[in-house]
mmCIF file of C-alpha atoms in Angstrom:
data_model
loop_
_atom_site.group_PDB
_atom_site.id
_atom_site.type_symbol
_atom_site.label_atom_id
_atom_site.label_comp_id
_atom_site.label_asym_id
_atom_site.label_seq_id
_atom_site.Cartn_x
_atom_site.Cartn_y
_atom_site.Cartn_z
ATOM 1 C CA UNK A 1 55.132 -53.562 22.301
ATOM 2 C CA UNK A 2 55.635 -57.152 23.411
ATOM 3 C CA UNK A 3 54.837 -58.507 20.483
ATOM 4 C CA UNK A 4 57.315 -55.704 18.094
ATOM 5 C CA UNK A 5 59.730 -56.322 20.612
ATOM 6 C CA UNK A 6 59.679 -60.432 19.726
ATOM 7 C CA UNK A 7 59.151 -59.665 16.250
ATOM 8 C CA UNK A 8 62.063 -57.891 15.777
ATOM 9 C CA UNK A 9 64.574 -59.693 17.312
ATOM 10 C CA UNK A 10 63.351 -62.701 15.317
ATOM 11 C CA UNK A 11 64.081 -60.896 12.621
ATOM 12 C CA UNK A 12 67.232 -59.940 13.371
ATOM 13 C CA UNK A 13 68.493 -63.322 14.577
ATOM 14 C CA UNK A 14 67.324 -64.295 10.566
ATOM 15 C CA UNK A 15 68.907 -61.861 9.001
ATOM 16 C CA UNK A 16 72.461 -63.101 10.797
ATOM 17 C CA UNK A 17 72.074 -66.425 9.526
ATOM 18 C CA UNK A 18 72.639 -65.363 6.236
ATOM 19 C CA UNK A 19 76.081 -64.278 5.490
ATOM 20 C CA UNK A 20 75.399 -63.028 1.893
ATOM 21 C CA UNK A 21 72.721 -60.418 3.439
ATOM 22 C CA UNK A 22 75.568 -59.814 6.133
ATOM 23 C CA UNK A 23 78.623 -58.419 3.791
ATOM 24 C CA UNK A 24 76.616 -56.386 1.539
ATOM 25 C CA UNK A 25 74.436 -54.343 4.460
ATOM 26 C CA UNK A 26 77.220 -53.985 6.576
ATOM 27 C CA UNK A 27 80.685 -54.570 5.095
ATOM 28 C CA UNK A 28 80.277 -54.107 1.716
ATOM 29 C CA UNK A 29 79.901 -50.221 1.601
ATOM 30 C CA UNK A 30 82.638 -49.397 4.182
ATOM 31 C CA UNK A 31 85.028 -51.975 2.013
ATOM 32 C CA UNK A 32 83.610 -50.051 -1.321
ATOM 33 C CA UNK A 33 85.237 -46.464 0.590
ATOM 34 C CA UNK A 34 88.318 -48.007 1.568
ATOM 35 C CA UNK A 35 88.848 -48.903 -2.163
ATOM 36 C CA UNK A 36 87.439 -45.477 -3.654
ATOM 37 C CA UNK A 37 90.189 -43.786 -0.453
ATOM 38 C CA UNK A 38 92.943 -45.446 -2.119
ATOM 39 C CA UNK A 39 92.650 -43.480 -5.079
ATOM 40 C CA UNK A 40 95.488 -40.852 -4.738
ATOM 41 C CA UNK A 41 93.527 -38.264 -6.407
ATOM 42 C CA UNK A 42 90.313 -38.589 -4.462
ATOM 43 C CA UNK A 43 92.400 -37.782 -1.546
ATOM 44 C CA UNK A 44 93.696 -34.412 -2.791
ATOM 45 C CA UNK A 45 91.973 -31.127 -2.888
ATOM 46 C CA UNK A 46 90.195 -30.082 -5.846
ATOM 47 C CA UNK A 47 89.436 -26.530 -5.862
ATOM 48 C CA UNK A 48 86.356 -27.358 -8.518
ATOM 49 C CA UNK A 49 84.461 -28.499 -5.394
ATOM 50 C CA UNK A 50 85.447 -25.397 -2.870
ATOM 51 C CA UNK A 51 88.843 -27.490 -2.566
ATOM 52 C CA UNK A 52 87.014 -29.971 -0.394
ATOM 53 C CA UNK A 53 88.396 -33.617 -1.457
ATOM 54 C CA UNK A 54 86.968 -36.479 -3.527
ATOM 55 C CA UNK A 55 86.949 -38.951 -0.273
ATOM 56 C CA UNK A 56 84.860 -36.571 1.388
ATOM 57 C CA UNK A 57 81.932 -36.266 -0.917
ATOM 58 C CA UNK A 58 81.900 -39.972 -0.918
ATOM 59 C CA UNK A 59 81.472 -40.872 2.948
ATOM 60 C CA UNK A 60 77.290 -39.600 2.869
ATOM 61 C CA UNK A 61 77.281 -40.808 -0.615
ATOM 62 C CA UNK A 62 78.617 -44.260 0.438
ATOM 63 C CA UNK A 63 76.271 -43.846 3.326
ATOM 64 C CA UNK A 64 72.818 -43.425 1.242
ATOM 65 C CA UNK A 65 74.006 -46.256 -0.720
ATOM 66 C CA UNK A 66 73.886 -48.697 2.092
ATOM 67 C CA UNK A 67 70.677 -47.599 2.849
ATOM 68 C CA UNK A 68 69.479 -47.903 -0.560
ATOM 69 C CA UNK A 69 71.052 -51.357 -0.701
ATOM 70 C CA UNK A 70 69.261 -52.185 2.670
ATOM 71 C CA UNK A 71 66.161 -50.837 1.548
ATOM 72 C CA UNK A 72 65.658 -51.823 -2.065
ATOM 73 C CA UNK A 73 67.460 -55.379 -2.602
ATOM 74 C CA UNK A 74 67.268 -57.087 1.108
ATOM 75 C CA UNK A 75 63.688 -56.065 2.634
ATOM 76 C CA UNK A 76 61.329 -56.538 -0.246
ATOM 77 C CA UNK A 77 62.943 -59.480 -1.072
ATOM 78 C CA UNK A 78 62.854 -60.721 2.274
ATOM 79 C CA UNK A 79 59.184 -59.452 2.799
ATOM 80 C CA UNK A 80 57.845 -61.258 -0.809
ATOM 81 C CA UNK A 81 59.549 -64.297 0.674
ATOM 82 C CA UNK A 82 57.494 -64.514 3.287
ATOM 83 C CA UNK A 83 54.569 -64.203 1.540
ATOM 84 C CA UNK A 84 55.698 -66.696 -1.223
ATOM 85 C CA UNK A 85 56.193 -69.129 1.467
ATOM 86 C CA UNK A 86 53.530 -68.899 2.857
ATOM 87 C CA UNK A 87 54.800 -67.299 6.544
ATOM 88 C CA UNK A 88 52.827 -64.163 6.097
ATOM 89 C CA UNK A 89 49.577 -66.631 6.037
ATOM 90 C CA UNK A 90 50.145 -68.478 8.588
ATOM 91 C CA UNK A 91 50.990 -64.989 10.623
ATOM 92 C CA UNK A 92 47.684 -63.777 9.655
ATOM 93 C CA UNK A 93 45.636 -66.505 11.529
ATOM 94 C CA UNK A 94 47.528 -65.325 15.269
ATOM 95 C CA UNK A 95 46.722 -61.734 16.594
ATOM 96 C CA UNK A 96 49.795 -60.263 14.722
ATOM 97 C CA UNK A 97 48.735 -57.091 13.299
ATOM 98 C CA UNK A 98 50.272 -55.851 9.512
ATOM 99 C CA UNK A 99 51.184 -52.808 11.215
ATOM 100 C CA UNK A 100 53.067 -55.095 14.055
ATOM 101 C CA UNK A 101 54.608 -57.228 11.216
ATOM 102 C CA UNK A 102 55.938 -53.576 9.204
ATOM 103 C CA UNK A 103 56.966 -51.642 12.491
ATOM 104 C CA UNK A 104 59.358 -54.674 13.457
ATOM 105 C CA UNK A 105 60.939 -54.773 9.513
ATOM 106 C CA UNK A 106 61.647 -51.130 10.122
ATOM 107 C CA UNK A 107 63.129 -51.539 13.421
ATOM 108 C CA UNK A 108 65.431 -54.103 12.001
ATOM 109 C CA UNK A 109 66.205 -52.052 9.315
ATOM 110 C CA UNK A 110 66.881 -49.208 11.089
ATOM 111 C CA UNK A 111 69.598 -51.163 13.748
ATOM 112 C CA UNK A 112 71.153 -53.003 10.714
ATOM 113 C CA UNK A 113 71.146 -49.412 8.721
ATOM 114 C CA UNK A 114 72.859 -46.977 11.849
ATOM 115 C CA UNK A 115 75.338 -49.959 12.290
ATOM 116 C CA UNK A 116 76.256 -49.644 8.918
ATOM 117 C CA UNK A 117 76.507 -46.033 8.819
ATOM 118 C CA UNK A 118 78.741 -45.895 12.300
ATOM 119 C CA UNK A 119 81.118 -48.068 10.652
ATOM 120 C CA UNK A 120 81.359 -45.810 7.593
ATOM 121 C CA UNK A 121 82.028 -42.697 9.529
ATOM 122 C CA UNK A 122 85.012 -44.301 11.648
ATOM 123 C CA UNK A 123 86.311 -46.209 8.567
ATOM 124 C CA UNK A 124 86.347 -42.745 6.852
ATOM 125 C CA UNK A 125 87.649 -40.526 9.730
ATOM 126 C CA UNK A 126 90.573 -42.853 10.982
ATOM 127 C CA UNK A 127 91.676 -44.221 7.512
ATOM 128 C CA UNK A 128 91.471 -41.058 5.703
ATOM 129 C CA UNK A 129 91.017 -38.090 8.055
ATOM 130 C CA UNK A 130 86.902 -36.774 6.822
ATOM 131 C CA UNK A 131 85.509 -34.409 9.132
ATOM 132 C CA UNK A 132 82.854 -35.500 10.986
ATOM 133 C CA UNK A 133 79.799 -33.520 10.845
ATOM 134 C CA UNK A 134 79.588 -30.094 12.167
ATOM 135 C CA UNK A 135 76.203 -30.539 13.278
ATOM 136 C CA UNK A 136 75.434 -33.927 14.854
ATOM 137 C CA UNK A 137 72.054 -33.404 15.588
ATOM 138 C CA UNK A 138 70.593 -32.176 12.231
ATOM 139 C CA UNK A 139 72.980 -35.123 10.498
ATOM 140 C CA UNK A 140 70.969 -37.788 12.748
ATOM 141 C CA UNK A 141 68.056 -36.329 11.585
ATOM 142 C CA UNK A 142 68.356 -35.913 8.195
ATOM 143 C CA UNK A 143 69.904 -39.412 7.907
ATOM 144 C CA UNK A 144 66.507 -40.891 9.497
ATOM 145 C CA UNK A 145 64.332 -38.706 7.301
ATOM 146 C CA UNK A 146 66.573 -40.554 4.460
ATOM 147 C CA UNK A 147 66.239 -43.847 5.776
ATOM 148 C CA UNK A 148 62.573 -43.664 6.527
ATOM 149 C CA UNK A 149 62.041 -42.468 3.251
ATOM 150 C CA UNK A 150 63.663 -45.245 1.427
ATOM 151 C CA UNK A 151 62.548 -48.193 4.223
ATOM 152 C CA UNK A 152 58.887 -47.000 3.469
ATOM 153 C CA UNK A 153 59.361 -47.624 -0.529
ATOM 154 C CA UNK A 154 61.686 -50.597 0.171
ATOM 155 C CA UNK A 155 57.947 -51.682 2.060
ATOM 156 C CA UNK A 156 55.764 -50.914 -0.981
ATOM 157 C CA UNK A 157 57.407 -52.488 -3.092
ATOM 158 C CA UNK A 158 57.253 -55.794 -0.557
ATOM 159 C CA UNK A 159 53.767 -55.073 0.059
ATOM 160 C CA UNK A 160 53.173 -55.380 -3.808
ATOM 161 C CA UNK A 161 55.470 -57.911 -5.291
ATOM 162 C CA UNK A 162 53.944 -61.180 -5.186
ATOM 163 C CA UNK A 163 57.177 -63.304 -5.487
ATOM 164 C CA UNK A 164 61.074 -62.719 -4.122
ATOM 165 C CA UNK A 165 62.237 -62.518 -7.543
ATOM 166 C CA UNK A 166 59.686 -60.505 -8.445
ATOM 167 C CA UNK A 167 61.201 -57.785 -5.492
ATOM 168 C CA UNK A 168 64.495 -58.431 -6.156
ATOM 169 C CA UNK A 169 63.478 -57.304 -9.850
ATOM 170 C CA UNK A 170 61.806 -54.326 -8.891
ATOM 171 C CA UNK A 171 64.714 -53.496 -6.472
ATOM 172 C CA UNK A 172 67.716 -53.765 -8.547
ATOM 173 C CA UNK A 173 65.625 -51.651 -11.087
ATOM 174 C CA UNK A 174 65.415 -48.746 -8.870
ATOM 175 C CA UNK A 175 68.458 -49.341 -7.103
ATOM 176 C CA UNK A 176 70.629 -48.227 -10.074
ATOM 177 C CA UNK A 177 68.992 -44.771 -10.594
ATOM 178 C CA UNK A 178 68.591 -44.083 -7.418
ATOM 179 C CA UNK A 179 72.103 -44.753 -6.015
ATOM 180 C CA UNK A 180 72.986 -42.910 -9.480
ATOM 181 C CA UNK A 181 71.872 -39.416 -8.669
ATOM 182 C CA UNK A 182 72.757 -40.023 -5.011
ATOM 183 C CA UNK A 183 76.427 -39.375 -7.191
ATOM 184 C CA UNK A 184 77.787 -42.636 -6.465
ATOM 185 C CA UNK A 185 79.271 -42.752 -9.928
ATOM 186 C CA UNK A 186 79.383 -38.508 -10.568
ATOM 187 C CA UNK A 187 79.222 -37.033 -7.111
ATOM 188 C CA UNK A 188 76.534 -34.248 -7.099
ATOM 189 C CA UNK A 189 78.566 -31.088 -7.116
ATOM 190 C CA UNK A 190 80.025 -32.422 -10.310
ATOM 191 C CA UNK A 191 76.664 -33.058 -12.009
ATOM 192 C CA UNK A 192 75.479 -31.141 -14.832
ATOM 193 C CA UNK A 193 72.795 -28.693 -13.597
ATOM 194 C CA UNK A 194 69.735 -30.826 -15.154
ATOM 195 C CA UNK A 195 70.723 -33.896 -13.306
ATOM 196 C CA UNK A 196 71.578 -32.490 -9.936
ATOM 197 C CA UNK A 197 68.012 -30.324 -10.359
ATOM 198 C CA UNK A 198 66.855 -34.342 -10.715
ATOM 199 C CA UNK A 199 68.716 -35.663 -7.817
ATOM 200 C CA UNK A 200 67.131 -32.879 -5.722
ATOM 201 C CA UNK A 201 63.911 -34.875 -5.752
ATOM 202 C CA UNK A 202 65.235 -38.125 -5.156
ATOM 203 C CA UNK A 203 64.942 -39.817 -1.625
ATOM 204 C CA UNK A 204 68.982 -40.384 -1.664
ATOM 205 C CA UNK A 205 69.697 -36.938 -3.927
ATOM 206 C CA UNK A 206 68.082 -34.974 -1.311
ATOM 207 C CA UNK A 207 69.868 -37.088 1.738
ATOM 208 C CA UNK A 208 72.890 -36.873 0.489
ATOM 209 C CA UNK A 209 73.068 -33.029 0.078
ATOM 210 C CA UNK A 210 71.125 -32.847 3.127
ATOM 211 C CA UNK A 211 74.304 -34.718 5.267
ATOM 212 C CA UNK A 212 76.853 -32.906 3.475
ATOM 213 C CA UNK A 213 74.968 -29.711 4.510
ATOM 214 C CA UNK A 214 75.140 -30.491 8.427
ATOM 215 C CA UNK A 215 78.402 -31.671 7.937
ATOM 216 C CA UNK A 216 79.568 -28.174 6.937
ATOM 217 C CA UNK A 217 77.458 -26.867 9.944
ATOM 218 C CA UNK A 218 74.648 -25.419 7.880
ATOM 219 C CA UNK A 219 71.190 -26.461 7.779
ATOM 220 C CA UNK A 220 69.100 -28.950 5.103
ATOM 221 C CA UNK A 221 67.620 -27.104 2.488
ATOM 222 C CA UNK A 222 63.931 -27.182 3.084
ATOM 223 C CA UNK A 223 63.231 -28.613 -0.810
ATOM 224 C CA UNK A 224 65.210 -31.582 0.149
ATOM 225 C CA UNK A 225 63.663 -32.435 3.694
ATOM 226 C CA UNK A 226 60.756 -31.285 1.985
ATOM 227 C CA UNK A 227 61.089 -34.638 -0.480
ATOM 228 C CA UNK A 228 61.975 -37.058 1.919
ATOM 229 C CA UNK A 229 59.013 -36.590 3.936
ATOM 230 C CA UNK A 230 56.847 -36.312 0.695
ATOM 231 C CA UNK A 231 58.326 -39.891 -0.535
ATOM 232 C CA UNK A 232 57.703 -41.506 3.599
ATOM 233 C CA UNK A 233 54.212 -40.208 3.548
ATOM 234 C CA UNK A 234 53.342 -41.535 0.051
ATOM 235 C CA UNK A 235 55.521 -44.744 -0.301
ATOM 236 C CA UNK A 236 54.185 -45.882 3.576
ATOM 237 C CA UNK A 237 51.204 -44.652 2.969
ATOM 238 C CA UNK A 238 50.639 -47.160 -0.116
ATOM 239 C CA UNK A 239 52.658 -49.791 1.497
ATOM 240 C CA UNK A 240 49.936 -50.059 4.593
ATOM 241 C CA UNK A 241 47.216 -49.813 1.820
ATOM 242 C CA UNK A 242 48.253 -52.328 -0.385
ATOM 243 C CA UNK A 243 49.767 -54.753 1.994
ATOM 244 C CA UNK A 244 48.549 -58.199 1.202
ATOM 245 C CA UNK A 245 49.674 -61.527 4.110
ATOM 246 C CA UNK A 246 49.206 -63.516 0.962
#
């Protein structure tokens, strides 16, 4: 636990020194609602989505997106970096376990990805009045079943990419998709039946819904916490597997 404990606040103090990383993880998506807020339509009722408003489909959307940026474009890169570098080498000749070296990524993540997501929820309750959810407990834990899910494959694809452009590659490629039927561009209820039936087996599609359900007070559908433990099994699974220090 010692060693975690060192790991990750390395790690953290890292990630700080780079102001880039900084905006996009944890400005960037509360900035990106503040702009989609001050369009006066997205902050009227629409009775096509049970006259809920356009602002507050967005806040779990923007939400998931942060993780997905989190998880897909900043850890793999960071983690093939390492290993391009050579740190992940060196690393392997002291008693610092793989598992050691993935548990303290994820704890970073996760602190990085919660502080992100508070910042959301008070940007979008005190600048433009969103509920927040109904059910606090079964949001908290639907929102770590989605960011497990997506740390895990933001590890695989570290584990596998030999070079940080070759991870920042992979990411952006399944950034776009993902974030897509997450409905950051056509929120979900909006979506023609064939791509919401999609989204529902998405790591993001099935977060999203799944926050918007304990939101309204109701409980996850058990397809979509059904699919973000299938994709953290499988995608952490492989990542242990195939992790390589060099």
């Amino acid at each position: 636990m010692n060693v975690l404990y060192r790991l990750t606040a390395t790690e953290t103090k890292l990630f700080f020194r780079e102001p880039t990383a900084v905006f996009f993880v944890l400005a960037f998506p509360s900035l990106l609602l503040v702009i989609l807020g001050f369009v006066p339509p997205f902050r009227e009722p629409n009775p096509d989505i049970g006259g809920l408003r356009v602002i507050d489909l967005y806040a779990p959307i923007v939400i998931t997106m942060a993780v997905g940026l989190l998880s897909l474009n900043m850890l793999p890169q960071l983690f093939a970096a390492y290993r391009e570098k050579g740190i992940l080498r060196r690393m392997a000749t002291t008693p610092v376990r793989p598992s050691a070296l993935l548990g303290a990524q994820l704890a970073m993540a996760v602190t990085l990805s919660v502080g992100s997501a508070l910042l959301i929820l008070a940007v979008a309750r005190l600048g433009f009045d969103v509920a927040l959810p109904d059910n606090l407990a079964v949001y908290l834990l639907m929102y770590v079943l989605c960011l497990l899910a997506m740390l895990t494959l933001g590890l695989l694809i570290g584990s596998l990419a030999p070079t940080a452009k070759g991870a920042a590659a992979i990411g952006s490629i399944l950034f776009f998709p993902v974030v897509f039927f997450a409905g950051l561009w056509l929120p979900r209820e909006q979506m023609p039946e064939v791509l919401r039936r999609i989204s529902d087996f998405t790591p993001l599609g099935a977060g999203v819904q799944s926050l918007q359900d304990a939101t309204a007070g109701h409980w996850p559908q058990l397809l979509h916490v059904a699919v973000m433990l299938g994709w953290t099994i499988v995608a952490g699974a492989l990542a242990a597997r195939y992790f390589r220090w060099e």
